[in-house]
PDB file of C-alpha atoms in Angstrom:
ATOM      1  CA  UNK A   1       6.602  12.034 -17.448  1.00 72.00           C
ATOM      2  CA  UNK A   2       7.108   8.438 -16.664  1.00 81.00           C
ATOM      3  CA  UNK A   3       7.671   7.314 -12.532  1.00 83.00           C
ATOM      4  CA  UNK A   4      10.252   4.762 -13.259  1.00 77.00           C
ATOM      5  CA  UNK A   5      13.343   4.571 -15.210  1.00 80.00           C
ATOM      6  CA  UNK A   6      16.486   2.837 -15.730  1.00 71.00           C
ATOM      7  CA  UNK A   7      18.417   5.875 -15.355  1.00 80.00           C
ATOM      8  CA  UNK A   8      16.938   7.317 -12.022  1.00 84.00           C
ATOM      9  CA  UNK A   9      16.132   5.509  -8.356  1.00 90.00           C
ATOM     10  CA  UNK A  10      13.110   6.683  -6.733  1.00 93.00           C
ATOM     11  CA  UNK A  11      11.919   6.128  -3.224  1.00 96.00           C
ATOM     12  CA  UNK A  12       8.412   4.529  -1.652  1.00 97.00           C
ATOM     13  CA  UNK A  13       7.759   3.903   1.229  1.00 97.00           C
ATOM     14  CA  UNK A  14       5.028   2.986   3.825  1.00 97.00           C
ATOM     15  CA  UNK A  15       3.776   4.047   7.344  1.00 96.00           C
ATOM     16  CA  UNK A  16       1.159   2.863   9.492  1.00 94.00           C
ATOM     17  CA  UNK A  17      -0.270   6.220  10.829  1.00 95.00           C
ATOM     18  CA  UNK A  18      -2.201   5.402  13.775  1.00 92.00           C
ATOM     19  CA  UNK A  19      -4.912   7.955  12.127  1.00 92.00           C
ATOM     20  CA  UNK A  20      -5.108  10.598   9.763  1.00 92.00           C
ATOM     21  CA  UNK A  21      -8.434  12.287  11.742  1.00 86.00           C
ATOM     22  CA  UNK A  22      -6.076  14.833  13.514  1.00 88.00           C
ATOM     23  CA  UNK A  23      -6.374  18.369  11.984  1.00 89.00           C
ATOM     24  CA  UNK A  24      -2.918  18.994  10.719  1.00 92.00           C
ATOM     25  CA  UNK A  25      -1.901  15.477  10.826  1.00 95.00           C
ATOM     26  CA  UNK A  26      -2.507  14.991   6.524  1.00 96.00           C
ATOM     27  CA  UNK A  27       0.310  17.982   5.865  1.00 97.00           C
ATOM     28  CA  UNK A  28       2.583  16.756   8.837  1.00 97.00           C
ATOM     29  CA  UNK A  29       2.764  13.171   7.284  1.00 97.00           C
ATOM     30  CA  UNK A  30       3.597  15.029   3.453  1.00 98.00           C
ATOM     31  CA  UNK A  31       6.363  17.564   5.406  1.00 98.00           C
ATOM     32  CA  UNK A  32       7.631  13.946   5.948  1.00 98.00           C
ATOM     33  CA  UNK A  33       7.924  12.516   3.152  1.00 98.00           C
ATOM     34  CA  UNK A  34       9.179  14.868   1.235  1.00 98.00           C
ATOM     35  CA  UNK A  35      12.152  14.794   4.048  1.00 98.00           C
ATOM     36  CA  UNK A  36      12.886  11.128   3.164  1.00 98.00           C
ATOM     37  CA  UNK A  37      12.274  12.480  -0.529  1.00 97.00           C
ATOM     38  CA  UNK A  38       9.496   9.415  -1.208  1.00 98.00           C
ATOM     39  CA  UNK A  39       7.426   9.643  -4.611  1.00 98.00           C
ATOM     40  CA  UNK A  40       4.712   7.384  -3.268  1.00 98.00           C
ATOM     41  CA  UNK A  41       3.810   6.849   0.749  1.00 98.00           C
ATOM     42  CA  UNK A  42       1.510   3.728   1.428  1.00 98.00           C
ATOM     43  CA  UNK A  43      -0.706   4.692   4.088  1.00 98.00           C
ATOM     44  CA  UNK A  44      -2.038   2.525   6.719  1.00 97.00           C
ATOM     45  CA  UNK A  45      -4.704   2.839   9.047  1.00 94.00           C
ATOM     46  CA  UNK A  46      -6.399   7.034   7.796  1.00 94.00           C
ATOM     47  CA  UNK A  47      -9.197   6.273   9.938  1.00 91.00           C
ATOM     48  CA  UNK A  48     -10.682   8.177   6.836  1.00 91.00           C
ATOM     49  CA  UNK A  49     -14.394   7.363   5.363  1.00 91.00           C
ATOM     50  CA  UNK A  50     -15.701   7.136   1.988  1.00 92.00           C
ATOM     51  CA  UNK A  51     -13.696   7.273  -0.954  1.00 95.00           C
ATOM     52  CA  UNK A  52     -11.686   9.938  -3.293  1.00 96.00           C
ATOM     53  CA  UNK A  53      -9.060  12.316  -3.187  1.00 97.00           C
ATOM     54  CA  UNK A  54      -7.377  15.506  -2.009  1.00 97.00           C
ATOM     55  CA  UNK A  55      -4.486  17.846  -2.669  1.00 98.00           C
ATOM     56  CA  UNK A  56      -2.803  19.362  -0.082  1.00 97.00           C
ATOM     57  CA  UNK A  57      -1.999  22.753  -0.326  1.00 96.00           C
ATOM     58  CA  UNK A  58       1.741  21.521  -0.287  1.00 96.00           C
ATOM     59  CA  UNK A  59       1.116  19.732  -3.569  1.00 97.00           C
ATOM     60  CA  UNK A  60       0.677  15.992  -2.928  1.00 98.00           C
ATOM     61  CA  UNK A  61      -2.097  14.257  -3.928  1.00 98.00           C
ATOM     62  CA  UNK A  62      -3.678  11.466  -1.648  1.00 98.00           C
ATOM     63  CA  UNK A  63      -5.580   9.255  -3.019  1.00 98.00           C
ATOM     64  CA  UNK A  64      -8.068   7.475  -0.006  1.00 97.00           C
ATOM     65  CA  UNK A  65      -9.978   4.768   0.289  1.00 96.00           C
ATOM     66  CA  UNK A  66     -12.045   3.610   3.536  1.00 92.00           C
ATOM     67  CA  UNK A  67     -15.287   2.460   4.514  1.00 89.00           C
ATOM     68  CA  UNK A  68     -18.327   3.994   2.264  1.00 85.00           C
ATOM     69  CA  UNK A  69     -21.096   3.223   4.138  1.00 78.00           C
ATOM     70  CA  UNK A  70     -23.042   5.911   6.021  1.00 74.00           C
ATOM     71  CA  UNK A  71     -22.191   6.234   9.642  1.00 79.00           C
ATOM     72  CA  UNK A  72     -19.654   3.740  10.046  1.00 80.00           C
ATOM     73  CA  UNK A  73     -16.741   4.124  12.644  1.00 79.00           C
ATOM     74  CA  UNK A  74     -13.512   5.494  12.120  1.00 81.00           C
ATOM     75  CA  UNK A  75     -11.344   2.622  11.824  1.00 86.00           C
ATOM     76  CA  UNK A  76      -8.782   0.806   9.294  1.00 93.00           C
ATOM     77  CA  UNK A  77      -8.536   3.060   5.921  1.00 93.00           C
ATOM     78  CA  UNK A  78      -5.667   3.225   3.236  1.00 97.00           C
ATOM     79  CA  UNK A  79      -4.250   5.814   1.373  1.00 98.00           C
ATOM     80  CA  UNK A  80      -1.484   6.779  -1.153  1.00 98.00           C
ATOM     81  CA  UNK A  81       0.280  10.184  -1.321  1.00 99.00           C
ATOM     82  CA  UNK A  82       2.255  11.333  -3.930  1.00 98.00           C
ATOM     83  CA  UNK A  83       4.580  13.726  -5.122  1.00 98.00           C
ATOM     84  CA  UNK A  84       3.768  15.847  -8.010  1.00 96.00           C
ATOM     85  CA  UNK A  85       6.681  13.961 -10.392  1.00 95.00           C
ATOM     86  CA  UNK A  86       4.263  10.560  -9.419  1.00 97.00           C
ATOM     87  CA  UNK A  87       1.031  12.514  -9.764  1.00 97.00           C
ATOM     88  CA  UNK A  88       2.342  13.154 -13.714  1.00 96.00           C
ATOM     89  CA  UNK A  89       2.892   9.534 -13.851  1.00 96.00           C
ATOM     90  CA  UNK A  90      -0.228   8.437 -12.412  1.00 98.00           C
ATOM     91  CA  UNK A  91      -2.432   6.766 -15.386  1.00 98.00           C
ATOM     92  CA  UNK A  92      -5.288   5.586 -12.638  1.00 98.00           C
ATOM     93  CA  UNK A  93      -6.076   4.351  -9.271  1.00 99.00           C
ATOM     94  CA  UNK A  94      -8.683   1.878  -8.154  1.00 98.00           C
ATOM     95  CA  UNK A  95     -10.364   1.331  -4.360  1.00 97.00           C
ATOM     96  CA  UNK A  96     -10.950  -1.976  -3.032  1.00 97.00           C
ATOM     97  CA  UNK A  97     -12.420  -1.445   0.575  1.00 94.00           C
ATOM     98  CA  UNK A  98     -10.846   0.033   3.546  1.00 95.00           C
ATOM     99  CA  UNK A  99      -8.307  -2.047   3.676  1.00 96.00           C
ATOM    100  CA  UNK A 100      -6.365  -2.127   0.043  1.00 98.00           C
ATOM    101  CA  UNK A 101      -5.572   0.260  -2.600  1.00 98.00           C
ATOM    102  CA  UNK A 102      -3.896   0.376  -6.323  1.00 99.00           C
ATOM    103  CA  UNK A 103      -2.443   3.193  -8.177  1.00 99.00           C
ATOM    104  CA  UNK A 104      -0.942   2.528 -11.730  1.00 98.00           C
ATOM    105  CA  UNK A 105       1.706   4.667 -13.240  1.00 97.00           C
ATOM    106  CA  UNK A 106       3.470   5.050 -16.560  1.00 95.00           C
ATOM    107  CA  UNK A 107       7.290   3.610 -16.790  1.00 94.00           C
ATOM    108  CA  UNK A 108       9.622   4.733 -19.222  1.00 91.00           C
ATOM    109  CA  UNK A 109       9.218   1.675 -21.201  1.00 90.00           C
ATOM    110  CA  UNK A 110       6.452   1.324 -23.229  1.00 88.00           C
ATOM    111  CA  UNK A 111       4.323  -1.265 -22.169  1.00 89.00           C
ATOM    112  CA  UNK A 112       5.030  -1.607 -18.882  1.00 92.00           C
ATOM    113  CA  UNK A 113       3.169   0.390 -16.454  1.00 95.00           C
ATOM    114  CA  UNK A 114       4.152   0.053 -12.279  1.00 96.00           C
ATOM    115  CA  UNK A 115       1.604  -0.584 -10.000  1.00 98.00           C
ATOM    116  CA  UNK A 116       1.357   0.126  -6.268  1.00 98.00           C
ATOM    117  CA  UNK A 117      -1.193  -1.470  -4.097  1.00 98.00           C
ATOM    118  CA  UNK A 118      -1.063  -0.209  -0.393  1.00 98.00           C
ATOM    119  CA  UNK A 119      -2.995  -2.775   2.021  1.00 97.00           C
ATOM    120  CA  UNK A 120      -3.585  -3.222   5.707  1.00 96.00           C
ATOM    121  CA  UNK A 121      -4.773  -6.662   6.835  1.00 94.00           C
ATOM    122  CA  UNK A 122      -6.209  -7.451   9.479  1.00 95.00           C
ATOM    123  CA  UNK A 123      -4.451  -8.381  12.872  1.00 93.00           C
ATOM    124  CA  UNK A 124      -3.976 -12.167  14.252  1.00 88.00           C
ATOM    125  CA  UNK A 125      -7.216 -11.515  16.631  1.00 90.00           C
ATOM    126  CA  UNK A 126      -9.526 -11.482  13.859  1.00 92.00           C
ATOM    127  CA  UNK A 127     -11.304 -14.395  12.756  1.00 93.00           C
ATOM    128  CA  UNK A 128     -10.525 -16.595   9.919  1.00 91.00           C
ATOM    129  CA  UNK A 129     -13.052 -15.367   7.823  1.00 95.00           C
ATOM    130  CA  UNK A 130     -12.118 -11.963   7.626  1.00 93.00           C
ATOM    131  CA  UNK A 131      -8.867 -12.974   7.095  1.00 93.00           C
ATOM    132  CA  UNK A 132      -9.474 -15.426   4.096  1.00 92.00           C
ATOM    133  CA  UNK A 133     -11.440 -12.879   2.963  1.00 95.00           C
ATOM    134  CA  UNK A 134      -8.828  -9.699   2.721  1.00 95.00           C
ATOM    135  CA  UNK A 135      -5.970 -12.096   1.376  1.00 93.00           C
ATOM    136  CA  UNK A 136      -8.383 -13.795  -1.546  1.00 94.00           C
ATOM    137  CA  UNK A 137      -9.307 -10.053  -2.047  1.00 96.00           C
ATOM    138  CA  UNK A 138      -5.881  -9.074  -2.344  1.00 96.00           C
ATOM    139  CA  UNK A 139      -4.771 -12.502  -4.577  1.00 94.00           C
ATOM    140  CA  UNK A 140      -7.217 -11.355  -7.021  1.00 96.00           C
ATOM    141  CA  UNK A 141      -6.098  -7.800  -7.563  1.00 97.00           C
ATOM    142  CA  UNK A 142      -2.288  -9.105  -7.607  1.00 95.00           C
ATOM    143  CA  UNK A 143      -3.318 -11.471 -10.568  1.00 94.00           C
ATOM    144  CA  UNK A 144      -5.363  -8.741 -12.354  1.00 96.00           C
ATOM    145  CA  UNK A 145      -2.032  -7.147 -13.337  1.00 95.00           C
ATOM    146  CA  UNK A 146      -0.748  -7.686 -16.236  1.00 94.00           C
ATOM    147  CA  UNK A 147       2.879 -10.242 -16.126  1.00 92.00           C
ATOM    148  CA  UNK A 148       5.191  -7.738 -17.771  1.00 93.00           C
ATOM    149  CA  UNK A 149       3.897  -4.915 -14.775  1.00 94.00           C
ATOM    150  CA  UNK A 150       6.103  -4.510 -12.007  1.00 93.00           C
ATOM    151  CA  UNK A 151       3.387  -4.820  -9.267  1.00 94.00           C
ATOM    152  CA  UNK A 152       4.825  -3.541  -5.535  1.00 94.00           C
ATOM    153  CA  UNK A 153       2.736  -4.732  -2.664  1.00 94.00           C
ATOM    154  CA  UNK A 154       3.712  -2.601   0.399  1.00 96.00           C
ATOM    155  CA  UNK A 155       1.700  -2.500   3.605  1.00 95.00           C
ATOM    156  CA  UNK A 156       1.094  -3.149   7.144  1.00 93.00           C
ATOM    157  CA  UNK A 157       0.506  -6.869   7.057  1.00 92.00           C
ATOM    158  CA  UNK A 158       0.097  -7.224  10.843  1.00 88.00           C
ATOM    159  CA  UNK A 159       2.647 -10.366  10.170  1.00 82.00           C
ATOM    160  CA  UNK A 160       5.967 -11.657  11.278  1.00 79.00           C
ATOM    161  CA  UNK A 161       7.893 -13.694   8.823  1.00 79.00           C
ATOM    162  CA  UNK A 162      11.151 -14.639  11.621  1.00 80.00           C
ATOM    163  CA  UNK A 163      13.997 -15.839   9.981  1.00 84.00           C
ATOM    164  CA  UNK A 164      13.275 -19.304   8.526  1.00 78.00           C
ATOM    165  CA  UNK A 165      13.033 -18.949   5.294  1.00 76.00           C
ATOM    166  CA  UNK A 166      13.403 -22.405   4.636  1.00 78.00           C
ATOM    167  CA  UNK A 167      11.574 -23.352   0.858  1.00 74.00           C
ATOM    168  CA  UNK A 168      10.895 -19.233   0.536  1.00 71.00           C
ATOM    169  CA  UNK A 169      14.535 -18.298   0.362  1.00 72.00           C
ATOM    170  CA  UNK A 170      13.623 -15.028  -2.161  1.00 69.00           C
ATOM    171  CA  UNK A 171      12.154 -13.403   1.372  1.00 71.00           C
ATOM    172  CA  UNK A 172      15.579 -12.763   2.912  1.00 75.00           C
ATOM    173  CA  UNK A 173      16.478 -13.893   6.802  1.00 78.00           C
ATOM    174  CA  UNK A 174      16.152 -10.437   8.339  1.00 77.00           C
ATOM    175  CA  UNK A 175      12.698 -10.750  10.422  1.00 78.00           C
ATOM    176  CA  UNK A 176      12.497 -10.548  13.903  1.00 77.00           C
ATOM    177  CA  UNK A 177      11.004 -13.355  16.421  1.00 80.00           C
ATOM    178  CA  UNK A 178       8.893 -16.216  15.232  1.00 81.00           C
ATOM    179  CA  UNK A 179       6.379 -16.212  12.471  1.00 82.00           C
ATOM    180  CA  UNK A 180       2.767 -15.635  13.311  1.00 79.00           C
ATOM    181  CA  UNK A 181      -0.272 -16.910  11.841  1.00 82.00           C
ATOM    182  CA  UNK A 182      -0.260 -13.556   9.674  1.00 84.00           C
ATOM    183  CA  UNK A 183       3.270 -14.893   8.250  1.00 80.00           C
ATOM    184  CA  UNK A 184       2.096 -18.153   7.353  1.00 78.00           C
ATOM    185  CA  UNK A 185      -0.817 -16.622   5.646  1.00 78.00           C
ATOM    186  CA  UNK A 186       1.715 -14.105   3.666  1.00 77.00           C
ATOM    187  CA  UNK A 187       4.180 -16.835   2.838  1.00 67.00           C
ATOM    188  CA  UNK A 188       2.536 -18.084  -0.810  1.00 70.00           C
ATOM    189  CA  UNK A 189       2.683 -14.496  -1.680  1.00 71.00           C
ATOM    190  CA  UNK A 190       6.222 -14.081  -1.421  1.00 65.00           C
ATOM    191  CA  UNK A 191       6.117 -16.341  -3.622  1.00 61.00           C
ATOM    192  CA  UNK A 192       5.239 -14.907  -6.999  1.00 60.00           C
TER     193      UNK A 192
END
């Protein structure tokens, strides 16, 4: 059963959690989503370790993705959950660190398949490095998909675009404030 069609709308969306180490806290976030009726929820900032995937006993699947090595902290960690019509569209899923994660799913025309990547990068106070590092990351999975996909990028990019959008007019003039150093850093990616 494909995800997308040109007959139906369906609904994403994306939530930075705070954590997902409560007990509980995994089902509350599903009892959600199915309220706002969302196929796929990006989400930010588990606090999960390792790697994988669980269903809940609600019927969502989350696919996970945080830091693998033994004994880390509990910090940053991404996650997709999905309904069960998006679970019988999913065709795979792929981790890339703590901090990004892709799902593709079949479309309705053949072909095509939609992916989702869900990221969280890292805040302003971080240092250029780590920065440079998470957005070339997340470049090269964006330009691993095929041209004729429709890629979504949703996410907590820690970023404020404002509303200049002066020589990036396809971002819309609804931000709040000034841009930060995040939204300069997001601006080429608007782009494509």
């Amino acid at each position: 059963m494909p995800l997308l069609t040109t007959r139906a709308t369906i609904y994403l969306g994306t939530w930075n959690v705070r954590t997902m180490w409560d007990t509980g806290r995994a089902l509350q976030i599903a009892a959600e989503m199915r309220r706002y009726n969302l196929e796929v929820l990006g989400i930010s900032e588990t606090h999960w370790t390792q790697v994988g995937q669980q269903r809940l006993t609600s019927g969502e699947l989350l696919l996970y993705s945080g830091h693998d090595e033994e004994n880390t902290p509990h910090t940053q960690g991404v996650t997709l959950m999905m309904s069960k019509q998006a679970q019988n569209a999913l065709t795979g899923w792929e981790s890339h660190g703590p901090r990004i994660i892709k799902a593709s799913f079949k479309t309705k025309k053949e072909g095509i398949t939609m992916n989702i990547i869900q990221c969280c990068a890292p805040t302003n106070y971080y240092n250029e490095d780590v920065k440079d590092q998470f957005y070339n990351r997340l470049q090269s999975i964006v330009e691993k998909c095929q041209t004729n996909d429709l890629t979504i990028l949703i996410g907590d990019f820690n970023a404020k675009i404002g509303m200049d959008n002066t020589g990036y007019e396809n971002m819309g003039r609804h931000g709040l404030g000034e841009r930060n150093e995040n939204g300069e850093i997001c601006k080429p990616m608007c782009r494509q």
